[in-house]
mmCIF file of C-alpha atoms in Angstrom:
data_model
loop_
_atom_site.group_PDB
_atom_site.id
_atom_site.type_symbol
_atom_site.label_atom_id
_atom_site.label_comp_id
_atom_site.label_asym_id
_atom_site.label_seq_id
_atom_site.Cartn_x
_atom_site.Cartn_y
_atom_site.Cartn_z
ATOM 1 C CA MET A 1021 -0.558 52.289 74.388
ATOM 2 C CA SER A 1022 1.354 49.997 75.890
ATOM 3 C CA ALA A 1023 5.074 50.489 76.927
ATOM 4 C CA SER A 1024 8.031 47.981 76.664
ATOM 5 C CA ASP A 1025 8.423 45.620 79.543
ATOM 6 C CA SER A 1026 12.718 45.772 78.768
ATOM 7 C CA SER A 1027 14.346 46.597 82.044
ATOM 8 C CA ASN A 1028 17.160 48.271 79.831
ATOM 9 C CA HIS A 1029 15.309 50.783 78.843
ATOM 10 C CA PRO A 1030 12.458 53.415 80.376
ATOM 11 C CA PRO A 1031 8.729 52.379 78.986
ATOM 12 C CA ARG A 1032 8.553 53.366 75.205
ATOM 13 C CA PHE A 1033 5.309 53.668 73.062
ATOM 14 C CA ILE A 1034 4.784 51.383 70.470
ATOM 15 C CA GLN A 1035 5.867 53.793 67.710
ATOM 16 C CA THR A 1036 8.932 53.952 69.115
ATOM 17 C CA THR A 1037 9.269 50.602 69.691
ATOM 18 C CA ALA A 1038 8.573 49.768 66.393
ATOM 19 C CA VAL A 1039 11.220 51.727 64.949
ATOM 20 C CA GLN A 1040 13.784 51.517 67.785
ATOM 21 C CA PRO A 1041 13.388 47.739 68.917
ATOM 22 C CA ASP A 1042 15.195 46.631 71.861
ATOM 23 C CA LEU A 1043 16.519 43.233 70.741
ATOM 24 C CA ASP A 1044 18.825 40.613 72.322
ATOM 25 C CA ILE A 1045 20.068 38.516 69.752
ATOM 26 C CA ALA A 1046 21.998 35.379 71.075
ATOM 27 C CA PRO A 1047 25.925 35.561 69.267
ATOM 28 C CA GLY A 1048 27.299 32.974 67.903
ATOM 29 C CA PHE A 1049 25.599 32.089 64.521
ATOM 30 C CA ALA A 1050 27.665 30.885 61.815
ATOM 31 C CA SER A 1051 27.119 30.128 58.085
ATOM 32 C CA PHE A 1052 28.887 29.926 55.064
ATOM 33 C CA SER A 1053 26.553 32.617 53.618
ATOM 34 C CA THR A 1054 27.949 36.246 53.581
ATOM 35 C CA PRO A 1055 25.402 38.269 55.392
ATOM 36 C CA THR A 1056 23.478 40.676 53.274
ATOM 37 C CA TYR A 1057 23.834 44.226 54.463
ATOM 38 C CA ARG A 1058 21.192 46.591 53.014
ATOM 39 C CA GLY A 1059 21.770 49.822 54.300
ATOM 40 C CA SER A 1060 21.730 53.375 52.821
ATOM 41 C CA THR A 1061 22.526 55.417 56.288
ATOM 42 C CA ILE A 1062 25.313 54.193 57.860
ATOM 43 C CA VAL A 1063 25.136 54.934 61.846
ATOM 44 C CA PHE A 1064 28.471 56.416 63.414
ATOM 45 C CA ARG A 1065 29.337 55.949 67.066
ATOM 46 C CA ASN A 1066 30.048 59.510 67.184
ATOM 47 C CA LEU A 1067 30.975 62.512 65.103
ATOM 48 C CA ALA A 1068 34.991 61.984 65.259
ATOM 49 C CA GLU A 1069 34.208 58.785 63.622
ATOM 50 C CA LEU A 1070 31.558 60.231 60.997
ATOM 51 C CA ARG A 1071 34.275 63.183 60.164
ATOM 52 C CA ALA A 1072 37.380 60.739 59.949
ATOM 53 C CA TYR A 1073 36.346 59.431 56.508
ATOM 54 C CA GLY A 1074 38.878 59.375 54.219
ATOM 55 C CA ASP A 1075 41.727 58.967 57.141
ATOM 56 C CA ALA A 1076 42.922 55.298 56.239
ATOM 57 C CA SER A 1077 43.707 54.624 59.696
ATOM 58 C CA LYS A 1078 39.980 55.512 60.916
ATOM 59 C CA THR A 1079 36.631 54.173 60.359
ATOM 60 C CA TYR A 1080 36.020 52.690 56.534
ATOM 61 C CA TRP A 1081 32.430 53.310 56.477
ATOM 62 C CA ARG A 1082 30.737 56.047 55.367
ATOM 63 C CA TYR A 1083 27.582 55.680 53.007
ATOM 64 C CA GLY A 1084 25.608 52.313 51.604
ATOM 65 C CA LEU A 1085 26.476 53.526 48.010
ATOM 66 C CA HIS A 1086 29.994 53.415 48.294
ATOM 67 C CA ALA A 1087 30.755 49.944 50.085
ATOM 68 C CA THR A 1088 28.610 47.865 52.493
ATOM 69 C CA PRO A 1089 30.178 44.723 54.522
ATOM 70 C CA THR A 1090 28.605 42.695 51.683
ATOM 71 C CA SER A 1091 30.220 44.566 48.780
ATOM 72 C CA GLU A 1092 33.344 44.372 50.273
ATOM 73 C CA ALA A 1093 33.515 41.011 51.043
ATOM 74 C CA LEU A 1094 32.620 40.498 47.079
ATOM 75 C CA CYS A 1095 35.709 43.148 46.238
ATOM 76 C CA GLN A 1096 37.966 41.355 47.891
ATOM 77 C CA GLN A 1097 37.137 38.084 46.434
ATOM 78 C CA LEU A 1098 37.338 39.091 42.925
ATOM 79 C CA ALA A 1099 40.548 40.956 43.420
ATOM 80 C CA GLN A 1100 42.105 37.454 45.028
ATOM 81 C CA ILE A 1101 40.720 35.437 42.233
ATOM 82 C CA GLU A 1102 42.168 37.854 39.477
ATOM 83 C CA GLY A 1103 45.290 38.455 41.297
ATOM 84 C CA GLY A 1104 44.758 42.225 41.645
ATOM 85 C CA ARG A 1105 44.688 44.617 45.153
ATOM 86 C CA HIS A 1106 41.372 46.801 44.401
ATOM 87 C CA THR A 1107 37.943 46.283 43.110
ATOM 88 C CA LEU A 1108 35.483 48.708 42.242
ATOM 89 C CA LEU A 1109 31.549 47.299 41.436
ATOM 90 C CA LEU A 1110 29.637 48.807 39.056
ATOM 91 C CA PRO A 1111 25.920 48.609 38.109
ATOM 92 C CA SER A 1112 26.559 46.573 34.692
ATOM 93 C CA GLY A 1113 29.955 45.248 32.855
ATOM 94 C CA MET A 1114 28.977 48.536 30.503
ATOM 95 C CA GLY A 1115 29.336 50.467 33.589
ATOM 96 C CA ALA A 1116 32.504 49.254 34.348
ATOM 97 C CA ILE A 1117 33.796 50.430 30.561
ATOM 98 C CA SER A 1118 32.301 53.650 31.171
ATOM 99 C CA LEU A 1119 34.221 54.228 34.552
ATOM 100 C CA VAL A 1120 37.034 53.539 32.889
ATOM 101 C CA TYR A 1121 36.722 56.257 30.316
ATOM 102 C CA PHE A 1122 35.149 58.462 32.310
ATOM 103 C CA ALA A 1123 37.977 58.744 34.951
ATOM 104 C CA LEU A 1124 40.887 58.559 32.547
ATOM 105 C CA LEU A 1125 39.920 60.695 29.646
ATOM 106 C CA ARG A 1126 39.755 64.248 29.209
ATOM 107 C CA SER A 1127 39.134 66.537 25.863
ATOM 108 C CA GLY A 1128 41.518 66.462 23.784
ATOM 109 C CA ASP A 1129 42.952 62.974 24.641
ATOM 110 C CA ASP A 1130 43.408 59.728 22.614
ATOM 111 C CA VAL A 1131 42.524 56.477 22.963
ATOM 112 C CA LEU A 1132 43.383 53.409 20.809
ATOM 113 C CA VAL A 1133 40.919 50.597 20.629
ATOM 114 C CA PRO A 1134 41.004 47.390 18.937
ATOM 115 C CA ASP A 1135 38.914 46.904 15.928
ATOM 116 C CA ASN A 1136 37.129 43.829 17.377
ATOM 117 C CA VAL A 1137 35.940 45.500 20.422
ATOM 118 C CA TYR A 1138 32.896 44.533 22.801
ATOM 119 C CA GLY A 1139 30.089 46.464 20.391
ATOM 120 C CA PRO A 1140 28.714 49.015 23.321
ATOM 121 C CA ASN A 1141 32.587 49.986 24.170
ATOM 122 C CA ARG A 1142 33.011 51.202 20.403
ATOM 123 C CA ASP A 1143 29.490 52.746 21.064
ATOM 124 C CA HIS A 1144 30.847 54.697 24.282
ATOM 125 C CA GLY A 1145 34.185 55.513 22.501
ATOM 126 C CA GLU A 1146 32.647 57.219 19.525
ATOM 127 C CA TRP A 1147 29.837 58.518 21.873
ATOM 128 C CA LEU A 1148 32.986 60.348 24.044
ATOM 129 C CA ALA A 1149 34.279 61.144 20.291
ATOM 130 C CA ARG A 1150 31.165 63.276 19.204
ATOM 131 C CA GLU A 1151 30.146 64.738 22.126
ATOM 132 C CA TYR A 1152 33.286 65.328 24.276
ATOM 133 C CA GLY A 1153 36.590 66.023 21.779
ATOM 134 C CA VAL A 1154 38.340 62.585 22.724
ATOM 135 C CA THR A 1155 40.176 60.927 19.981
ATOM 136 C CA VAL A 1156 38.901 57.215 19.156
ATOM 137 C CA ARG A 1157 41.121 55.285 16.648
ATOM 138 C CA TYR A 1158 40.914 51.851 15.773
ATOM 139 C CA TYR A 1159 43.906 49.262 15.391
ATOM 140 C CA HIS A 1160 43.948 45.530 14.030
ATOM 141 C CA PRO A 1161 43.511 43.018 16.725
ATOM 142 C CA SER A 1162 46.788 41.343 15.764
ATOM 143 C CA ILE A 1163 48.764 44.514 15.744
ATOM 144 C CA GLY A 1164 51.106 43.506 18.900
ATOM 145 C CA ALA A 1165 54.155 45.395 18.750
ATOM 146 C CA GLY A 1166 53.435 47.881 15.466
ATOM 147 C CA ILE A 1167 50.873 49.439 18.323
ATOM 148 C CA GLU A 1168 54.265 51.525 19.004
ATOM 149 C CA ALA A 1169 53.722 53.398 15.842
ATOM 150 C CA LEU A 1170 50.263 54.586 16.495
ATOM 151 C CA ILE A 1171 50.879 55.886 20.288
ATOM 152 C CA GLN A 1172 50.613 59.849 20.025
ATOM 153 C CA PRO A 1173 51.746 62.323 23.083
ATOM 154 C CA ASN A 1174 47.864 62.653 23.814
ATOM 155 C CA THR A 1175 47.695 59.162 23.768
ATOM 156 C CA ARG A 1176 46.353 58.192 27.219
ATOM 157 C CA LEU A 1177 44.660 54.832 27.382
ATOM 158 C CA ILE A 1178 44.941 51.951 25.111
ATOM 159 C CA TRP A 1179 42.149 48.915 25.345
ATOM 160 C CA MET A 1180 42.573 45.485 24.337
ATOM 161 C CA GLU A 1181 40.163 42.290 24.830
ATOM 162 C CA ALA A 1182 41.263 38.795 25.142
ATOM 163 C CA PRO A 1183 39.930 37.157 23.416
ATOM 164 C CA GLY A 1184 37.982 40.028 20.902
ATOM 165 C CA SER A 1185 34.350 40.010 20.884
ATOM 166 C CA VAL A 1186 32.485 37.922 18.376
ATOM 167 C CA THR A 1187 35.460 37.428 15.939
ATOM 168 C CA MET A 1188 37.751 35.783 19.246
ATOM 169 C CA GLU A 1189 41.242 37.138 18.076
ATOM 170 C CA VAL A 1190 43.658 37.076 20.654
ATOM 171 C CA PRO A 1191 45.933 39.623 21.103
ATOM 172 C CA ASP A 1192 49.592 39.987 21.955
ATOM 173 C CA CYS A 1193 49.239 41.532 25.469
ATOM 174 C CA ASP A 1194 52.925 41.538 25.969
ATOM 175 C CA ALA A 1195 53.251 43.428 23.026
ATOM 176 C CA ILE A 1196 50.983 45.900 23.651
ATOM 177 C CA VAL A 1197 51.876 46.429 26.866
ATOM 178 C CA ALA A 1198 55.846 47.222 26.340
ATOM 179 C CA ALA A 1199 54.810 49.446 23.982
ATOM 180 C CA ALA A 1200 52.357 51.297 26.184
ATOM 181 C CA ARG A 1201 54.781 51.116 29.529
ATOM 182 C CA ALA A 1202 57.650 52.472 26.940
ATOM 183 C CA ARG A 1203 55.405 55.746 26.406
ATOM 184 C CA GLY A 1204 53.516 56.082 29.851
ATOM 185 C CA VAL A 1205 50.176 55.199 28.443
ATOM 186 C CA LEU A 1206 48.230 53.089 30.682
ATOM 187 C CA THR A 1207 46.273 49.906 29.281
ATOM 188 C CA ALA A 1208 43.060 48.323 30.022
ATOM 189 C CA ILE A 1209 41.851 44.975 29.294
ATOM 190 C CA ASP A 1210 38.356 43.270 28.773
ATOM 191 C CA ASN A 1211 38.826 40.032 30.797
ATOM 192 C CA THR A 1212 35.275 38.900 30.784
ATOM 193 C CA TRP A 1213 35.840 35.851 28.663
ATOM 194 C CA SER A 1214 38.224 34.337 31.139
ATOM 195 C CA ALA A 1215 36.225 35.296 34.300
ATOM 196 C CA GLY A 1216 39.747 36.416 35.674
ATOM 197 C CA VAL A 1217 40.285 32.711 36.265
ATOM 198 C CA TYR A 1218 42.078 31.532 32.780
ATOM 199 C CA PHE A 1219 43.758 34.966 32.438
ATOM 200 C CA LYS A 1220 46.168 37.008 34.473
ATOM 201 C CA PRO A 1221 46.509 40.303 33.360
ATOM 202 C CA PHE A 1222 48.319 41.907 36.049
ATOM 203 C CA ASP A 1223 51.231 39.536 35.649
ATOM 204 C CA LYS A 1224 51.200 40.746 32.348
ATOM 205 C CA GLY A 1225 51.649 44.541 33.162
ATOM 206 C CA ILE A 1226 48.259 45.475 32.262
ATOM 207 C CA ASP A 1227 46.836 48.613 34.759
ATOM 208 C CA ILE A 1228 42.990 47.980 34.588
ATOM 209 C CA SER A 1229 40.738 44.676 34.002
ATOM 210 C CA VAL A 1230 37.304 45.132 33.368
ATOM 211 C CA GLN A 1231 34.965 42.386 33.849
ATOM 212 C CA ALA A 1232 30.657 41.923 33.537
ATOM 213 C CA LEU A 1233 30.267 39.728 36.749
ATOM 214 C CA THR A 1234 26.614 39.572 34.863
ATOM 215 C CA LYS A 1235 28.331 36.169 33.131
ATOM 216 C CA TYR A 1236 30.229 33.411 35.065
ATOM 217 C CA GLN A 1237 30.588 35.050 38.092
ATOM 218 C CA SER A 1238 26.551 35.127 38.474
ATOM 219 C CA GLY A 1239 26.017 32.037 36.623
ATOM 220 C CA GLY A 1240 22.395 32.394 36.540
ATOM 221 C CA SER A 1241 21.322 34.496 33.819
ATOM 222 C CA ASP A 1242 19.642 36.933 36.468
ATOM 223 C CA VAL A 1243 22.473 39.516 37.828
ATOM 224 C CA LEU A 1244 23.676 42.791 36.245
ATOM 225 C CA MET A 1245 26.918 43.678 37.595
ATOM 226 C CA GLY A 1246 30.472 44.563 36.762
ATOM 227 C CA ALA A 1247 33.672 45.148 38.290
ATOM 228 C CA VAL A 1248 37.280 47.125 37.404
ATOM 229 C CA ILE A 1249 40.205 45.306 39.218
ATOM 230 C CA THR A 1250 43.608 47.440 39.552
ATOM 231 C CA ARG A 1251 46.920 46.884 41.332
ATOM 232 C CA ASP A 1252 48.340 50.229 41.362
ATOM 233 C CA ASP A 1253 46.850 52.532 44.420
ATOM 234 C CA LYS A 1254 46.540 55.879 42.411
ATOM 235 C CA VAL A 1255 45.068 54.156 39.469
ATOM 236 C CA HIS A 1256 42.693 53.102 41.877
ATOM 237 C CA ASP A 1257 42.135 55.966 43.576
ATOM 238 C CA ARG A 1258 41.372 57.801 40.576
ATOM 239 C CA LEU A 1259 38.506 55.173 39.387
ATOM 240 C CA LYS A 1260 37.209 55.400 42.889
ATOM 241 C CA ARG A 1261 36.902 59.322 42.829
ATOM 242 C CA THR A 1262 34.948 59.372 39.687
ATOM 243 C CA ARG A 1263 32.932 56.480 40.671
ATOM 244 C CA MET A 1264 31.928 58.271 43.552
ATOM 245 C CA ILE A 1265 31.214 61.316 42.055
ATOM 246 C CA MET A 1266 28.764 59.893 39.032
ATOM 247 C CA GLY A 1267 27.077 57.903 41.984
ATOM 248 C CA TRP A 1268 27.402 54.499 41.110
ATOM 249 C CA GLY A 1269 26.808 51.824 43.334
ATOM 250 C CA VAL A 1270 25.040 48.120 43.359
ATOM 251 C CA SER A 1271 22.456 46.330 45.554
ATOM 252 C CA ALA A 1272 23.536 44.380 48.377
ATOM 253 C CA ASP A 1273 21.050 41.814 47.292
ATOM 254 C CA ASP A 1274 22.540 41.279 43.719
ATOM 255 C CA CYS A 1275 26.557 41.333 45.625
ATOM 256 C CA PHE A 1276 24.817 38.056 47.450
ATOM 257 C CA LEU A 1277 24.116 36.783 44.657
ATOM 258 C CA VAL A 1278 27.455 36.853 42.673
ATOM 259 C CA LEU A 1279 28.968 35.780 46.163
ATOM 260 C CA ARG A 1280 26.625 32.796 46.148
ATOM 261 C CA GLY A 1281 28.109 32.512 42.376
ATOM 262 C CA LEU A 1282 31.463 32.490 43.055
ATOM 263 C CA ALA A 1283 32.049 29.539 45.267
ATOM 264 C CA SER A 1284 30.898 27.229 42.333
ATOM 265 C CA MET A 1285 32.491 29.545 39.484
ATOM 266 C CA PRO A 1286 35.695 27.522 38.410
ATOM 267 C CA VAL A 1287 33.906 24.361 38.504
ATOM 268 C CA ARG A 1288 31.201 25.536 35.994
ATOM 269 C CA LEU A 1289 33.879 27.386 33.885
ATOM 270 C CA ALA A 1290 35.548 24.115 33.415
ATOM 271 C CA ALA A 1291 32.846 22.125 32.592
ATOM 272 C CA HIS A 1292 31.848 25.263 29.795
ATOM 273 C CA ASP A 1293 35.612 24.972 28.533
ATOM 274 C CA ARG A 1294 35.481 20.998 27.732
ATOM 275 C CA ALA A 1295 31.598 21.169 26.757
ATOM 276 C CA ALA A 1296 32.842 24.019 23.809
ATOM 277 C CA ARG A 1297 36.036 22.716 22.755
ATOM 278 C CA GLU A 1298 33.613 19.198 22.263
ATOM 279 C CA VAL A 1299 31.305 21.117 20.439
ATOM 280 C CA ALA A 1300 33.976 22.832 18.403
ATOM 281 C CA GLU A 1301 36.144 19.986 17.328
ATOM 282 C CA TRP A 1302 32.731 18.381 16.264
ATOM 283 C CA LEU A 1303 31.802 21.836 14.452
ATOM 284 C CA LYS A 1304 35.320 21.489 12.285
ATOM 285 C CA GLN A 1305 34.622 18.490 10.381
ATOM 286 C CA ARG A 1306 31.023 19.805 9.284
ATOM 287 C CA PRO A 1307 30.517 21.139 5.173
ATOM 288 C CA GLU A 1308 28.420 24.003 6.676
ATOM 289 C CA VAL A 1309 31.287 25.569 8.695
ATOM 290 C CA THR A 1310 34.249 26.911 6.967
ATOM 291 C CA ARG A 1311 36.269 27.942 10.105
ATOM 292 C CA VAL A 1312 35.436 27.428 14.168
ATOM 293 C CA LEU A 1313 36.754 30.455 16.106
ATOM 294 C CA HIS A 1314 37.907 29.327 19.376
ATOM 295 C CA PRO A 1315 41.409 30.263 20.740
ATOM 296 C CA ALA A 1316 42.162 26.968 21.660
ATOM 297 C CA LEU A 1317 42.180 25.302 17.997
ATOM 298 C CA PRO A 1318 45.506 25.863 16.092
ATOM 299 C CA ASP A 1319 43.881 27.879 13.604
ATOM 300 C CA CYS A 1320 42.262 30.736 15.539
ATOM 301 C CA PRO A 1321 44.261 34.134 14.970
ATOM 302 C CA GLY A 1322 45.970 34.340 18.307
ATOM 303 C CA HIS A 1323 46.080 30.745 18.863
ATOM 304 C CA ALA A 1324 50.054 31.235 20.108
ATOM 305 C CA GLU A 1325 49.255 33.839 22.403
ATOM 306 C CA TRP A 1326 46.511 31.934 23.897
ATOM 307 C CA THR A 1327 48.518 29.208 24.744
ATOM 308 C CA ARG A 1328 51.257 31.077 26.077
ATOM 309 C CA ASP A 1329 48.722 33.273 28.219
ATOM 310 C CA PHE A 1330 45.515 31.316 28.971
ATOM 311 C CA THR A 1331 45.357 28.171 31.310
ATOM 312 C CA GLY A 1332 41.965 27.203 29.871
ATOM 313 C CA GLY A 1333 38.619 28.897 27.667
ATOM 314 C CA GLY A 1334 35.359 29.037 28.451
ATOM 315 C CA GLY A 1335 31.842 28.214 26.634
ATOM 316 C CA LEU A 1336 32.067 31.277 24.252
ATOM 317 C CA PHE A 1337 33.153 30.876 20.421
ATOM 318 C CA SER A 1338 31.886 31.781 17.067
ATOM 319 C CA ILE A 1339 31.500 29.792 13.822
ATOM 320 C CA ILE A 1340 32.060 31.167 10.005
ATOM 321 C CA LEU A 1341 29.672 29.293 7.828
ATOM 322 C CA HIS A 1342 29.973 28.441 4.126
ATOM 323 C CA ASP A 1343 29.331 31.883 1.693
ATOM 324 C CA ARG A 1344 27.018 30.078 -0.231
ATOM 325 C CA TYR A 1345 24.255 30.576 2.694
ATOM 326 C CA SER A 1346 22.418 33.403 2.499
ATOM 327 C CA ARG A 1347 21.735 35.651 5.654
ATOM 328 C CA GLU A 1348 18.337 34.596 5.719
ATOM 329 C CA GLN A 1349 19.184 30.612 5.857
ATOM 330 C CA VAL A 1350 21.771 31.857 8.570
ATOM 331 C CA ASP A 1351 18.842 33.480 10.275
ATOM 332 C CA ALA A 1352 16.680 30.431 9.637
ATOM 333 C CA PHE A 1353 19.239 27.946 10.756
ATOM 334 C CA VAL A 1354 19.507 29.629 14.361
ATOM 335 C CA GLU A 1355 15.760 29.659 14.581
ATOM 336 C CA ALA A 1356 15.469 26.182 13.615
ATOM 337 C CA LEU A 1357 17.899 25.330 17.105
ATOM 338 C CA LYS A 1358 15.486 23.717 19.874
ATOM 339 C CA LEU A 1359 17.740 23.700 22.719
ATOM 340 C CA PHE A 1360 19.827 27.162 22.054
ATOM 341 C CA ALA A 1361 17.953 30.410 22.769
ATOM 342 C CA ILE A 1362 18.580 33.174 21.096
ATOM 343 C CA GLY A 1363 19.832 35.985 23.520
ATOM 344 C CA TRP A 1364 22.926 38.310 23.875
ATOM 345 C CA SER A 1365 24.312 37.995 26.933
ATOM 346 C CA TRP A 1366 26.188 34.606 28.373
ATOM 347 C CA GLY A 1367 27.663 32.765 31.304
ATOM 348 C CA GLY A 1368 24.651 30.982 32.573
ATOM 349 C CA ALA A 1369 23.637 27.651 32.429
ATOM 350 C CA HIS A 1370 21.460 27.956 29.148
ATOM 351 C CA SER A 1371 23.164 27.328 25.342
ATOM 352 C CA LEU A 1372 22.849 30.600 23.260
ATOM 353 C CA ALA A 1373 23.067 31.173 19.472
ATOM 354 C CA VAL A 1374 23.089 34.650 17.721
ATOM 355 C CA PRO A 1375 24.002 35.711 14.435
ATOM 356 C CA TYR A 1376 26.067 38.760 13.537
ATOM 357 C CA HIS A 1377 26.911 40.466 10.573
ATOM 358 C CA VAL A 1378 30.462 41.207 11.011
ATOM 359 C CA ASP A 1379 31.251 43.365 8.161
ATOM 360 C CA THR A 1380 28.759 46.184 9.429
ATOM 361 C CA MET A 1381 30.901 45.755 12.573
ATOM 362 C CA ARG A 1382 34.707 46.469 11.869
ATOM 363 C CA PRO A 1383 34.944 50.128 10.458
ATOM 364 C CA ALA A 1384 38.654 49.661 10.223
ATOM 365 C CA GLY A 1385 38.459 47.071 7.578
ATOM 366 C CA THR A 1386 39.973 44.219 9.175
ATOM 367 C CA TRP A 1387 37.263 41.783 8.262
ATOM 368 C CA PRO A 1388 37.877 39.168 6.824
ATOM 369 C CA PRO A 1389 41.117 38.210 7.316
ATOM 370 C CA ALA A 1390 43.144 37.894 3.613
ATOM 371 C CA GLY A 1391 42.921 34.203 2.734
ATOM 372 C CA TRP A 1392 39.913 33.109 4.230
ATOM 373 C CA GLU A 1393 38.110 31.415 1.526
ATOM 374 C CA ASN A 1394 33.892 31.156 1.164
ATOM 375 C CA ALA A 1395 33.825 33.265 4.804
ATOM 376 C CA GLY A 1396 30.351 33.526 5.457
ATOM 377 C CA GLU A 1397 28.044 34.579 8.091
ATOM 378 C CA LEU A 1398 29.273 34.403 11.807
ATOM 379 C CA VAL A 1399 27.246 32.892 14.844
ATOM 380 C CA ARG A 1400 28.160 33.139 17.976
ATOM 381 C CA LEU A 1401 27.526 30.154 19.904
ATOM 382 C CA TYR A 1402 27.693 29.785 24.075
ATOM 383 C CA ILE A 1403 27.900 26.430 25.180
ATOM 384 C CA GLY A 1404 25.844 26.076 28.612
ATOM 385 C CA LEU A 1405 25.871 22.818 30.855
ATOM 386 C CA GLU A 1406 23.163 20.373 28.760
ATOM 387 C CA ASP A 1407 24.816 17.390 27.642
ATOM 388 C CA THR A 1408 26.851 17.966 24.984
ATOM 389 C CA ARG A 1409 25.607 15.028 22.835
ATOM 390 C CA ASP A 1410 21.883 16.472 23.101
ATOM 391 C CA LEU A 1411 23.696 19.947 21.894
ATOM 392 C CA ILE A 1412 25.361 18.100 19.135
ATOM 393 C CA GLY A 1413 22.342 16.701 18.251
ATOM 394 C CA ASP A 1414 20.569 19.758 17.810
ATOM 395 C CA LEU A 1415 23.162 22.054 15.932
ATOM 396 C CA LYS A 1416 22.994 18.685 13.149
ATOM 397 C CA GLN A 1417 19.126 18.348 12.924
ATOM 398 C CA ALA A 1418 19.215 22.493 12.250
ATOM 399 C CA MET A 1419 22.187 22.333 9.909
ATOM 400 C CA GLU A 1420 20.483 19.655 7.564
ATOM 401 C CA THR A 1421 17.020 20.989 7.824
ATOM 402 C CA GLN A 1422 18.072 24.691 7.118
ATOM 403 C CA LEU A 1423 21.091 24.851 5.140
ATOM 404 C CA ARG A 1424 21.100 22.714 2.327
#
């Protein structure tokens, strides 16, 4: 066996050198890229440092599951973008929603959820109600100050979504937060649609913001990750403790991919916003369409709140087709699209289309709104980064061949 020739260490056998090489890397390497620190084991300089975890004045790092310099860089940047102080990363957007439920609710507690909430959020709440004795009640997404009448002594959490999943109503967050604060109830919002760029929940007094970083932050349709962002130290500590106990962590490589996407996110988001509004305006003129559900349009429910609270939009909106078209015809329309893929997630470069049967999704009976004549099937559209002239042409040909 050969030994090391290093003058800094006594000779070593090959196996030891393979595990513990004597490296001399020149300092001074600089790059725009955040280093990807992969590691489960965190090495401490001494036992005092190892035992000091939890003391804010001492060492921060303990175990790779909880944080690495790569994940911490992402946490800090996300908090700065949205105006928060603390960020916790989860393996998915749904994981972020789950963390809020598990951290804040106990058996016998009550939670208020908008009737237009993201479907898996509804599923999670109903699972908690069924298996763990949590009461879940749904409220009309346009309830505003009326939510005060629904708050009970055991109400611990009020969810909001702005805009609402699929049907795009924008709630009156100011009124809901005022009612919640008056009764000491925490509020949480799914802020994925705005990516934390176009809507600032903490300026509105909302306690917790949840986002699916799978969407615009990644931008590549190839990463799953979620974030829970807060300003309040006590709320953050409760969430952080729950996350640690549940053993939720994220990959340093995925953190790197999201960090890489953040630099271009505002530019991409603005491009999606412009393109979506152009396509939405075109769709408003089509005889096949009875309503375009885009919060920037005056006849979309919650438009006044969107104008007050948001500085922009994104690529996601929905259309209501005329009720003369059957579900089979609407499905054929979606499948006839050549540039719009069929898929659930969004936020990437590629346009998407998915039909929804909203009447089966809204058990509180808030759909369709009163006075909406000829409201048929709903199709959610995501406008990617393709040329809008091509996307409009694709929608036109699918309508003219399938919606006759």
